[in-house]
């Protein structure tokens, strides 16, 4: 259980950092092209290191279709949705609305895995949702004009992020290797985002400024480490514990946004909504 907690915290840190790094990349690169840089970047790094980190890891072919199916949506569609939301709404609102993911994750865990859900855990989830709702009525100056439909972007990414851990846990029960789960998923996701790039631009290679490619490569590595940590956490603990813990990443985003994105105004409402969300997570943990 301790390992699950540590991995979940690591996942939150890497994910929160990835949201802010993506915002830096979006200054010069559009979201879809950014995804075609970030996802393959981590996949390539993983493949280069695979002879070392996967040495002695047995292959269980029965679980391969599960991990491959996950890769069609995670991180491919999740990355596309998150980058688009980053551009439309900014990193803080994207992260805090993404904090709704535990609601979907716990629901899926109860239905698919028959994990118990205590009343205090349910209260904690409601409090977390309330914190996210506070953020949606905030319009920081740097966002300019945005329409309400843009809120569907982070909500859809929260849904994807929420249902992936329970499905991954089903696969990990057959093939208990977070490393292989992450690698297979990222290979599939790389094929998805590169195919989208090829259809849109006529080339698999993204034509973008060097600075933009750099930030998105870092984003991909940070997001990839977050996914790997998440799979490791799911392997070692219940979804009802891991999902809320991993959802504290908005705190990382708030801190890094204040440090790196100085034009982003962190209002009292944003901070209050984020803290309320974290309180809800805490209620889940102590249940």
PDB file of C-alpha atoms in Angstrom:
ATOM      1  CA  UNK A   1       0.000   0.000   0.000  1.00  0.00           C
ATOM      2  CA  UNK A   2       2.901   2.345   0.737  1.00  0.00           C
ATOM      3  CA  UNK A   3       4.248   1.789  -2.765  1.00  0.00           C
ATOM      4  CA  UNK A   4       0.848   2.661  -4.246  1.00  0.00           C
ATOM      5  CA  UNK A   5       0.784   5.947  -2.320  1.00  0.00           C
ATOM      6  CA  UNK A   6       4.323   6.892  -3.392  1.00  0.00           C
ATOM      7  CA  UNK A   7       3.650   6.070  -7.041  1.00  0.00           C
ATOM      8  CA  UNK A   8       0.346   7.982  -6.969  1.00  0.00           C
ATOM      9  CA  UNK A   9       2.075  11.078  -5.590  1.00  0.00           C
ATOM     10  CA  UNK A  10       4.770  10.751  -8.274  1.00  0.00           C
ATOM     11  CA  UNK A  11       2.088  10.503 -10.958  1.00  0.00           C
ATOM     12  CA  UNK A  12       0.465  13.697  -9.666  1.00  0.00           C
ATOM     13  CA  UNK A  13       3.760  15.604  -9.666  1.00  0.00           C
ATOM     14  CA  UNK A  14       4.711  14.588 -13.201  1.00  0.00           C
ATOM     15  CA  UNK A  15       1.196  15.256 -14.531  1.00  0.00           C
ATOM     16  CA  UNK A  16       0.982  18.688 -12.933  1.00  0.00           C
ATOM     17  CA  UNK A  17       4.353  19.602 -14.390  1.00  0.00           C
ATOM     18  CA  UNK A  18       3.295  18.324 -17.814  1.00  0.00           C
ATOM     19  CA  UNK A  19       0.271  20.616 -17.903  1.00  0.00           C
ATOM     20  CA  UNK A  20       2.428  23.702 -17.399  1.00  0.00           C
ATOM     21  CA  UNK A  21       5.151  22.551 -19.810  1.00  0.00           C
ATOM     22  CA  UNK A  22       2.477  22.028 -22.462  1.00  0.00           C
ATOM     23  CA  UNK A  23       1.330  25.615 -21.980  1.00  0.00           C
ATOM     24  CA  UNK A  24       4.851  26.778 -22.823  1.00  0.00           C
ATOM     25  CA  UNK A  25       4.858  24.639 -25.957  1.00  0.00           C
ATOM     26  CA  UNK A  26       1.471  25.907 -27.040  1.00  0.00           C
ATOM     27  CA  UNK A  27       2.921  29.370 -27.496  1.00  0.00           C
ATOM     28  CA  UNK A  28       4.407  28.273 -30.820  1.00  0.00           C
ATOM     29  CA  UNK A  29       2.814  24.899 -31.658  1.00  0.00           C
ATOM     30  CA  UNK A  30      -0.849  23.983 -32.105  1.00  0.00           C
ATOM     31  CA  UNK A  31      -2.334  21.240 -29.856  1.00  0.00           C
ATOM     32  CA  UNK A  32      -2.601  18.418 -32.410  1.00  0.00           C
ATOM     33  CA  UNK A  33       0.938  18.932 -33.628  1.00  0.00           C
ATOM     34  CA  UNK A  34       2.095  19.174 -30.030  1.00  0.00           C
ATOM     35  CA  UNK A  35       0.617  15.765 -29.344  1.00  0.00           C
ATOM     36  CA  UNK A  36       2.508  14.378 -32.355  1.00  0.00           C
ATOM     37  CA  UNK A  37       5.706  15.557 -30.658  1.00  0.00           C
ATOM     38  CA  UNK A  38       5.065  14.737 -27.010  1.00  0.00           C
ATOM     39  CA  UNK A  39       3.677  11.195 -27.172  1.00  0.00           C
ATOM     40  CA  UNK A  40       6.286   9.802 -29.615  1.00  0.00           C
ATOM     41  CA  UNK A  41       9.055  11.533 -27.622  1.00  0.00           C
ATOM     42  CA  UNK A  42       8.408   9.427 -24.550  1.00  0.00           C
ATOM     43  CA  UNK A  43       7.768   6.333 -26.666  1.00  0.00           C
ATOM     44  CA  UNK A  44      11.135   6.724 -28.374  1.00  0.00           C
ATOM     45  CA  UNK A  45      12.897   7.225 -25.041  1.00  0.00           C
ATOM     46  CA  UNK A  46      11.136   4.169 -23.613  1.00  0.00           C
ATOM     47  CA  UNK A  47      12.078   2.032 -26.621  1.00  0.00           C
ATOM     48  CA  UNK A  48      15.722   3.080 -26.374  1.00  0.00           C
ATOM     49  CA  UNK A  49      15.814   2.157 -22.685  1.00  0.00           C
ATOM     50  CA  UNK A  50      13.671  -0.972 -23.012  1.00  0.00           C
ATOM     51  CA  UNK A  51      16.577  -3.458 -23.340  1.00  0.00           C
ATOM     52  CA  UNK A  52      17.665  -2.338 -19.874  1.00  0.00           C
ATOM     53  CA  UNK A  53      14.424  -1.725 -18.005  1.00  0.00           C
ATOM     54  CA  UNK A  54      12.476  -4.621 -19.525  1.00  0.00           C
ATOM     55  CA  UNK A  55      15.241  -7.181 -19.116  1.00  0.00           C
ATOM     56  CA  UNK A  56      13.813 -10.248 -17.429  1.00  0.00           C
ATOM     57  CA  UNK A  57      10.198  -9.015 -17.730  1.00  0.00           C
ATOM     58  CA  UNK A  58       8.122 -11.938 -19.086  1.00  0.00           C
ATOM     59  CA  UNK A  59       5.487 -11.388 -21.776  1.00  0.00           C
ATOM     60  CA  UNK A  60       1.900 -12.464 -21.127  1.00  0.00           C
ATOM     61  CA  UNK A  61       0.162 -12.322 -24.479  1.00  0.00           C
ATOM     62  CA  UNK A  62      -3.380 -12.607 -23.065  1.00  0.00           C
ATOM     63  CA  UNK A  63      -3.162  -9.100 -21.620  1.00  0.00           C
ATOM     64  CA  UNK A  64      -1.669  -7.510 -24.733  1.00  0.00           C
ATOM     65  CA  UNK A  65      -5.057  -6.642 -26.324  1.00  0.00           C
ATOM     66  CA  UNK A  66      -6.133  -4.849 -23.135  1.00  0.00           C
ATOM     67  CA  UNK A  67      -3.029  -2.670 -23.006  1.00  0.00           C
ATOM     68  CA  UNK A  68      -3.231  -2.040 -26.752  1.00  0.00           C
ATOM     69  CA  UNK A  69      -6.884  -0.974 -26.451  1.00  0.00           C
ATOM     70  CA  UNK A  70      -5.984   1.400 -23.622  1.00  0.00           C
ATOM     71  CA  UNK A  71      -3.308   2.921 -25.843  1.00  0.00           C
ATOM     72  CA  UNK A  72      -5.895   3.948 -28.416  1.00  0.00           C
ATOM     73  CA  UNK A  73      -7.314   6.380 -25.852  1.00  0.00           C
ATOM     74  CA  UNK A  74      -4.582   6.871 -23.261  1.00  0.00           C
ATOM     75  CA  UNK A  75      -2.572   8.938 -23.644  1.00  0.00           C
ATOM     76  CA  UNK A  76      -3.478   9.700 -27.300  1.00  0.00           C
ATOM     77  CA  UNK A  77      -6.980  11.165 -27.039  1.00  0.00           C
ATOM     78  CA  UNK A  78      -6.251  12.384 -23.509  1.00  0.00           C
ATOM     79  CA  UNK A  79      -3.228  14.322 -24.752  1.00  0.00           C
ATOM     80  CA  UNK A  80      -5.171  15.876 -27.623  1.00  0.00           C
ATOM     81  CA  UNK A  81      -8.005  16.913 -25.310  1.00  0.00           C
ATOM     82  CA  UNK A  82      -5.681  18.298 -22.649  1.00  0.00           C
ATOM     83  CA  UNK A  83      -3.618  20.357 -25.092  1.00  0.00           C
ATOM     84  CA  UNK A  84      -6.745  21.781 -26.704  1.00  0.00           C
ATOM     85  CA  UNK A  85      -8.145  22.609 -23.259  1.00  0.00           C
ATOM     86  CA  UNK A  86      -4.838  24.219 -22.282  1.00  0.00           C
ATOM     87  CA  UNK A  87      -5.070  26.565 -25.220  1.00  0.00           C
ATOM     88  CA  UNK A  88      -8.762  27.374 -24.709  1.00  0.00           C
ATOM     89  CA  UNK A  89      -8.919  27.656 -20.918  1.00  0.00           C
ATOM     90  CA  UNK A  90      -5.376  27.752 -19.533  1.00  0.00           C
ATOM     91  CA  UNK A  91      -3.456  25.241 -17.385  1.00  0.00           C
ATOM     92  CA  UNK A  92      -5.052  25.860 -13.988  1.00  0.00           C
ATOM     93  CA  UNK A  93      -8.679  25.373 -15.052  1.00  0.00           C
ATOM     94  CA  UNK A  94      -7.625  22.432 -17.217  1.00  0.00           C
ATOM     95  CA  UNK A  95      -5.967  20.759 -14.248  1.00  0.00           C
ATOM     96  CA  UNK A  96      -8.718  21.450 -11.741  1.00  0.00           C
ATOM     97  CA  UNK A  97     -11.535  20.271 -14.005  1.00  0.00           C
ATOM     98  CA  UNK A  98      -9.375  17.277 -14.763  1.00  0.00           C
ATOM     99  CA  UNK A  99      -9.587  16.572 -11.054  1.00  0.00           C
ATOM    100  CA  UNK A 100     -13.051  15.173 -11.722  1.00  0.00           C
ATOM    101  CA  UNK A 101     -11.283  12.043 -12.942  1.00  0.00           C
ATOM    102  CA  UNK A 102     -11.478  10.313  -9.512  1.00  0.00           C
ATOM    103  CA  UNK A 103     -15.278  10.457  -9.723  1.00  0.00           C
ATOM    104  CA  UNK A 104     -15.216   8.460 -12.941  1.00  0.00           C
ATOM    105  CA  UNK A 105     -12.381   6.227 -11.723  1.00  0.00           C
ATOM    106  CA  UNK A 106     -14.060   5.254  -8.459  1.00  0.00           C
ATOM    107  CA  UNK A 107     -17.390   4.659 -10.186  1.00  0.00           C
ATOM    108  CA  UNK A 108     -15.724   2.370 -12.712  1.00  0.00           C
ATOM    109  CA  UNK A 109     -13.807   0.610  -9.933  1.00  0.00           C
ATOM    110  CA  UNK A 110     -17.007  -0.099  -8.020  1.00  0.00           C
ATOM    111  CA  UNK A 111     -18.793  -1.367 -11.132  1.00  0.00           C
ATOM    112  CA  UNK A 112     -15.987  -3.287 -12.834  1.00  0.00           C
ATOM    113  CA  UNK A 113     -13.779  -4.343  -9.934  1.00  0.00           C
ATOM    114  CA  UNK A 114     -16.392  -4.437  -7.168  1.00  0.00           C
ATOM    115  CA  UNK A 115     -14.238  -2.311  -4.892  1.00  0.00           C
ATOM    116  CA  UNK A 116     -16.122  -1.072  -1.801  1.00  0.00           C
ATOM    117  CA  UNK A 117     -17.095   2.607  -1.556  1.00  0.00           C
ATOM    118  CA  UNK A 118     -17.589   3.950   1.958  1.00  0.00           C
ATOM    119  CA  UNK A 119     -19.949   6.897   2.703  1.00  0.00           C
ATOM    120  CA  UNK A 120     -17.023   9.133   3.685  1.00  0.00           C
ATOM    121  CA  UNK A 121     -15.332   8.381   0.390  1.00  0.00           C
ATOM    122  CA  UNK A 122     -18.481   9.410  -1.443  1.00  0.00           C
ATOM    123  CA  UNK A 123     -18.613  12.672   0.539  1.00  0.00           C
ATOM    124  CA  UNK A 124     -14.996  13.310  -0.342  1.00  0.00           C
ATOM    125  CA  UNK A 125     -15.718  12.858  -4.033  1.00  0.00           C
ATOM    126  CA  UNK A 126     -18.645  15.317  -3.825  1.00  0.00           C
ATOM    127  CA  UNK A 127     -16.418  17.892  -2.112  1.00  0.00           C
ATOM    128  CA  UNK A 128     -13.799  17.448  -4.838  1.00  0.00           C
ATOM    129  CA  UNK A 129     -16.424  17.993  -7.533  1.00  0.00           C
ATOM    130  CA  UNK A 130     -17.602  21.146  -5.738  1.00  0.00           C
ATOM    131  CA  UNK A 131     -14.064  22.485  -5.756  1.00  0.00           C
ATOM    132  CA  UNK A 132     -13.824  21.937  -9.480  1.00  0.00           C
ATOM    133  CA  UNK A 133     -17.176  23.650 -10.002  1.00  0.00           C
ATOM    134  CA  UNK A 134     -15.866  26.786  -8.304  1.00  0.00           C
ATOM    135  CA  UNK A 135     -13.074  26.988 -10.849  1.00  0.00           C
ATOM    136  CA  UNK A 136     -15.444  26.869 -13.820  1.00  0.00           C
ATOM    137  CA  UNK A 137     -17.000  30.238 -12.958  1.00  0.00           C
ATOM    138  CA  UNK A 138     -13.591  31.920 -12.904  1.00  0.00           C
ATOM    139  CA  UNK A 139     -12.251  33.722 -15.951  1.00  0.00           C
ATOM    140  CA  UNK A 140      -8.617  34.783 -15.462  1.00  0.00           C
ATOM    141  CA  UNK A 141      -7.508  37.712 -17.616  1.00  0.00           C
ATOM    142  CA  UNK A 142      -5.135  35.661 -19.745  1.00  0.00           C
ATOM    143  CA  UNK A 143      -7.951  33.481 -21.052  1.00  0.00           C
ATOM    144  CA  UNK A 144      -9.535  36.197 -23.156  1.00  0.00           C
ATOM    145  CA  UNK A 145     -12.941  35.197 -24.543  1.00  0.00           C
ATOM    146  CA  UNK A 146     -13.991  31.563 -24.359  1.00  0.00           C
ATOM    147  CA  UNK A 147     -17.284  29.779 -24.830  1.00  0.00           C
ATOM    148  CA  UNK A 148     -18.932  27.390 -22.413  1.00  0.00           C
ATOM    149  CA  UNK A 149     -18.505  24.471 -24.830  1.00  0.00           C
ATOM    150  CA  UNK A 150     -14.761  24.651 -24.177  1.00  0.00           C
ATOM    151  CA  UNK A 151     -15.424  23.210 -20.717  1.00  0.00           C
ATOM    152  CA  UNK A 152     -16.278  19.925 -22.443  1.00  0.00           C
ATOM    153  CA  UNK A 153     -12.596  19.514 -23.335  1.00  0.00           C
ATOM    154  CA  UNK A 154     -11.244  19.067 -19.776  1.00  0.00           C
ATOM    155  CA  UNK A 155     -14.381  17.154 -18.765  1.00  0.00           C
ATOM    156  CA  UNK A 156     -13.837  14.661 -21.580  1.00  0.00           C
ATOM    157  CA  UNK A 157     -10.176  14.304 -20.620  1.00  0.00           C
ATOM    158  CA  UNK A 158     -11.263  13.673 -17.021  1.00  0.00           C
ATOM    159  CA  UNK A 159     -13.557  10.894 -18.223  1.00  0.00           C
ATOM    160  CA  UNK A 160     -10.747   9.233 -20.170  1.00  0.00           C
ATOM    161  CA  UNK A 161      -8.299   9.623 -17.293  1.00  0.00           C
ATOM    162  CA  UNK A 162     -10.888   8.217 -14.899  1.00  0.00           C
ATOM    163  CA  UNK A 163     -11.854   5.036 -16.710  1.00  0.00           C
ATOM    164  CA  UNK A 164      -8.322   4.056 -17.750  1.00  0.00           C
ATOM    165  CA  UNK A 165      -7.010   2.967 -14.289  1.00  0.00           C
ATOM    166  CA  UNK A 166      -9.773   0.389 -13.621  1.00  0.00           C
ATOM    167  CA  UNK A 167      -9.359  -1.071 -17.111  1.00  0.00           C
ATOM    168  CA  UNK A 168      -5.584  -1.096 -16.685  1.00  0.00           C
ATOM    169  CA  UNK A 169      -5.998  -2.903 -13.379  1.00  0.00           C
ATOM    170  CA  UNK A 170      -7.900  -5.658 -15.197  1.00  0.00           C
ATOM    171  CA  UNK A 171      -4.959  -6.040 -17.565  1.00  0.00           C
ATOM    172  CA  UNK A 172      -2.402  -5.869 -14.765  1.00  0.00           C
ATOM    173  CA  UNK A 173      -4.186  -8.675 -12.959  1.00  0.00           C
ATOM    174  CA  UNK A 174      -3.266 -10.862 -15.951  1.00  0.00           C
ATOM    175  CA  UNK A 175       0.122  -9.324 -16.779  1.00  0.00           C
ATOM    176  CA  UNK A 176       1.479  -7.581 -13.654  1.00  0.00           C
ATOM    177  CA  UNK A 177       3.999  -5.373 -15.435  1.00  0.00           C
ATOM    178  CA  UNK A 178       3.417  -1.588 -15.352  1.00  0.00           C
ATOM    179  CA  UNK A 179       6.442  -1.184 -17.633  1.00  0.00           C
ATOM    180  CA  UNK A 180       4.975  -3.314 -20.405  1.00  0.00           C
ATOM    181  CA  UNK A 181       1.521  -1.786 -19.903  1.00  0.00           C
ATOM    182  CA  UNK A 182       2.964   1.695 -20.362  1.00  0.00           C
ATOM    183  CA  UNK A 183       5.149   0.765 -23.343  1.00  0.00           C
ATOM    184  CA  UNK A 184       2.390  -1.029 -25.256  1.00  0.00           C
ATOM    185  CA  UNK A 185      -0.034   1.798 -24.569  1.00  0.00           C
ATOM    186  CA  UNK A 186       2.403   4.474 -25.683  1.00  0.00           C
ATOM    187  CA  UNK A 187       3.334   2.652 -28.877  1.00  0.00           C
ATOM    188  CA  UNK A 188      -0.359   2.484 -29.811  1.00  0.00           C
ATOM    189  CA  UNK A 189      -0.923   6.112 -28.857  1.00  0.00           C
ATOM    190  CA  UNK A 190       2.077   7.201 -30.916  1.00  0.00           C
ATOM    191  CA  UNK A 191       0.573   5.484 -33.945  1.00  0.00           C
ATOM    192  CA  UNK A 192      -2.698   7.332 -33.332  1.00  0.00           C
ATOM    193  CA  UNK A 193      -1.255  10.836 -32.971  1.00  0.00           C
ATOM    194  CA  UNK A 194       1.188  10.376 -35.848  1.00  0.00           C
ATOM    195  CA  UNK A 195      -1.637   9.156 -38.083  1.00  0.00           C
ATOM    196  CA  UNK A 196      -3.667  12.251 -37.191  1.00  0.00           C
ATOM    197  CA  UNK A 197      -0.642  14.408 -37.985  1.00  0.00           C
ATOM    198  CA  UNK A 198      -0.133  12.641 -41.332  1.00  0.00           C
ATOM    199  CA  UNK A 199      -3.767  13.093 -42.354  1.00  0.00           C
ATOM    200  CA  UNK A 200      -3.830  16.753 -41.332  1.00  0.00           C
ATOM    201  CA  UNK A 201      -0.448  17.938 -42.563  1.00  0.00           C
ATOM    202  CA  UNK A 202       0.638  15.309 -45.102  1.00  0.00           C
ATOM    203  CA  UNK A 203       3.719  14.408 -43.088  1.00  0.00           C
ATOM    204  CA  UNK A 204       4.522  12.516 -39.904  1.00  0.00           C
ATOM    205  CA  UNK A 205       7.115  15.144 -38.984  1.00  0.00           C
ATOM    206  CA  UNK A 206       5.935  18.276 -37.218  1.00  0.00           C
ATOM    207  CA  UNK A 207       7.163  21.547 -38.663  1.00  0.00           C
ATOM    208  CA  UNK A 208       7.568  23.778 -35.621  1.00  0.00           C
ATOM    209  CA  UNK A 209      10.084  26.109 -33.985  1.00  0.00           C
ATOM    210  CA  UNK A 210      12.865  24.381 -32.083  1.00  0.00           C
ATOM    211  CA  UNK A 211      11.669  25.918 -28.815  1.00  0.00           C
ATOM    212  CA  UNK A 212       8.166  24.497 -29.277  1.00  0.00           C
ATOM    213  CA  UNK A 213       9.496  21.028 -30.086  1.00  0.00           C
ATOM    214  CA  UNK A 214      11.700  21.182 -26.994  1.00  0.00           C
ATOM    215  CA  UNK A 215       8.858  22.052 -24.621  1.00  0.00           C
ATOM    216  CA  UNK A 216       6.580  19.400 -26.062  1.00  0.00           C
ATOM    217  CA  UNK A 217       9.289  16.762 -25.840  1.00  0.00           C
ATOM    218  CA  UNK A 218       9.667  17.607 -22.150  1.00  0.00           C
ATOM    219  CA  UNK A 219       5.890  17.532 -21.810  1.00  0.00           C
ATOM    220  CA  UNK A 220       5.774  14.060 -23.310  1.00  0.00           C
ATOM    221  CA  UNK A 221       8.460  12.743 -20.988  1.00  0.00           C
ATOM    222  CA  UNK A 222       6.738  14.248 -17.946  1.00  0.00           C
ATOM    223  CA  UNK A 223       3.336  12.862 -18.971  1.00  0.00           C
ATOM    224  CA  UNK A 224       4.877   9.477 -19.764  1.00  0.00           C
ATOM    225  CA  UNK A 225       6.486   9.225 -16.340  1.00  0.00           C
ATOM    226  CA  UNK A 226       3.125  10.170 -14.854  1.00  0.00           C
ATOM    227  CA  UNK A 227       1.404   7.344 -16.757  1.00  0.00           C
ATOM    228  CA  UNK A 228       4.078   4.857 -15.765  1.00  0.00           C
ATOM    229  CA  UNK A 229       3.779   5.881 -12.111  1.00  0.00           C
ATOM    230  CA  UNK A 230      -0.002   5.612 -12.324  1.00  0.00           C
ATOM    231  CA  UNK A 231       0.146   2.065 -13.676  1.00  0.00           C
ATOM    232  CA  UNK A 232       2.602   1.141 -10.924  1.00  0.00           C
ATOM    233  CA  UNK A 233       0.271   2.628  -8.308  1.00  0.00           C
ATOM    234  CA  UNK A 234      -2.730   0.771  -9.708  1.00  0.00           C
ATOM    235  CA  UNK A 235      -0.691  -2.423  -9.653  1.00  0.00           C
ATOM    236  CA  UNK A 236       0.026  -1.989  -5.931  1.00  0.00           C
ATOM    237  CA  UNK A 237      -3.209  -0.571  -4.524  1.00  0.00           C
ATOM    238  CA  UNK A 238      -6.974  -0.085  -4.968  1.00  0.00           C
ATOM    239  CA  UNK A 239      -8.395   2.477  -7.378  1.00  0.00           C
ATOM    240  CA  UNK A 240     -10.354   4.106  -4.539  1.00  0.00           C
ATOM    241  CA  UNK A 241      -7.003   5.063  -3.002  1.00  0.00           C
ATOM    242  CA  UNK A 242      -4.858   5.724  -6.070  1.00  0.00           C
ATOM    243  CA  UNK A 243      -7.261   7.832  -8.156  1.00  0.00           C
ATOM    244  CA  UNK A 244      -7.946  10.530  -5.534  1.00  0.00           C
ATOM    245  CA  UNK A 245      -4.235  10.738  -4.608  1.00  0.00           C
ATOM    246  CA  UNK A 246      -3.160  11.201  -8.202  1.00  0.00           C
ATOM    247  CA  UNK A 247      -5.756  13.963  -8.491  1.00  0.00           C
ATOM    248  CA  UNK A 248      -3.772  16.412  -6.336  1.00  0.00           C
ATOM    249  CA  UNK A 249      -1.790  17.435  -9.416  1.00  0.00           C
ATOM    250  CA  UNK A 250      -3.604  20.822  -9.649  1.00  0.00           C
ATOM    251  CA  UNK A 251      -1.518  21.946  -6.679  1.00  0.00           C
ATOM    252  CA  UNK A 252       1.620  21.306  -8.726  1.00  0.00           C
ATOM    253  CA  UNK A 253       0.078  23.177 -11.642  1.00  0.00           C
ATOM    254  CA  UNK A 254      -0.867  26.170  -9.500  1.00  0.00           C
ATOM    255  CA  UNK A 255       2.638  26.466  -8.039  1.00  0.00           C
ATOM    256  CA  UNK A 256       4.433  25.978 -11.356  1.00  0.00           C
ATOM    257  CA  UNK A 257       2.055  28.351 -13.164  1.00  0.00           C
ATOM    258  CA  UNK A 258       2.822  31.095 -10.668  1.00  0.00           C
ATOM    259  CA  UNK A 259       6.554  30.485 -11.137  1.00  0.00           C
ATOM    260  CA  UNK A 260       6.830  29.886 -14.886  1.00  0.00           C
ATOM    261  CA  UNK A 261       3.728  31.503 -16.411  1.00  0.00           C
ATOM    262  CA  UNK A 262       3.877  34.892 -14.746  1.00  0.00           C
ATOM    263  CA  UNK A 263       1.090  36.244 -16.948  1.00  0.00           C
ATOM    264  CA  UNK A 264      -1.302  33.732 -15.371  1.00  0.00           C
ATOM    265  CA  UNK A 265      -3.195  35.315 -12.503  1.00  0.00           C
ATOM    266  CA  UNK A 266      -3.773  32.852  -9.671  1.00  0.00           C
ATOM    267  CA  UNK A 267      -6.899  34.283  -8.061  1.00  0.00           C
ATOM    268  CA  UNK A 268      -8.245  33.524  -4.602  1.00  0.00           C
ATOM    269  CA  UNK A 269     -11.152  31.690  -6.224  1.00  0.00           C
ATOM    270  CA  UNK A 270      -8.810  29.379  -8.156  1.00  0.00           C
ATOM    271  CA  UNK A 271      -6.730  28.648  -5.072  1.00  0.00           C
ATOM    272  CA  UNK A 272      -9.841  28.096  -2.962  1.00  0.00           C
ATOM    273  CA  UNK A 273     -11.364  25.740  -5.495  1.00  0.00           C
ATOM    274  CA  UNK A 274      -8.145  23.776  -5.753  1.00  0.00           C
ATOM    275  CA  UNK A 275      -7.826  23.478  -1.970  1.00  0.00           C
ATOM    276  CA  UNK A 276     -11.450  22.366  -1.678  1.00  0.00           C
ATOM    277  CA  UNK A 277     -10.752  19.675  -4.247  1.00  0.00           C
ATOM    278  CA  UNK A 278      -7.741  18.478  -2.272  1.00  0.00           C
ATOM    279  CA  UNK A 279      -9.823  18.410   0.929  1.00  0.00           C
ATOM    280  CA  UNK A 280     -12.236  16.103  -0.840  1.00  0.00           C
ATOM    281  CA  UNK A 281      -9.338  13.871  -1.793  1.00  0.00           C
ATOM    282  CA  UNK A 282      -8.175  13.832   1.824  1.00  0.00           C
ATOM    283  CA  UNK A 283     -11.616  12.692   2.968  1.00  0.00           C
ATOM    284  CA  UNK A 284     -11.356   9.784   0.557  1.00  0.00           C
ATOM    285  CA  UNK A 285      -7.945   8.812   1.886  1.00  0.00           C
ATOM    286  CA  UNK A 286      -8.840   8.784   5.583  1.00  0.00           C
ATOM    287  CA  UNK A 287     -12.059   6.838   5.061  1.00  0.00           C
TER     288      UNK A 287
END
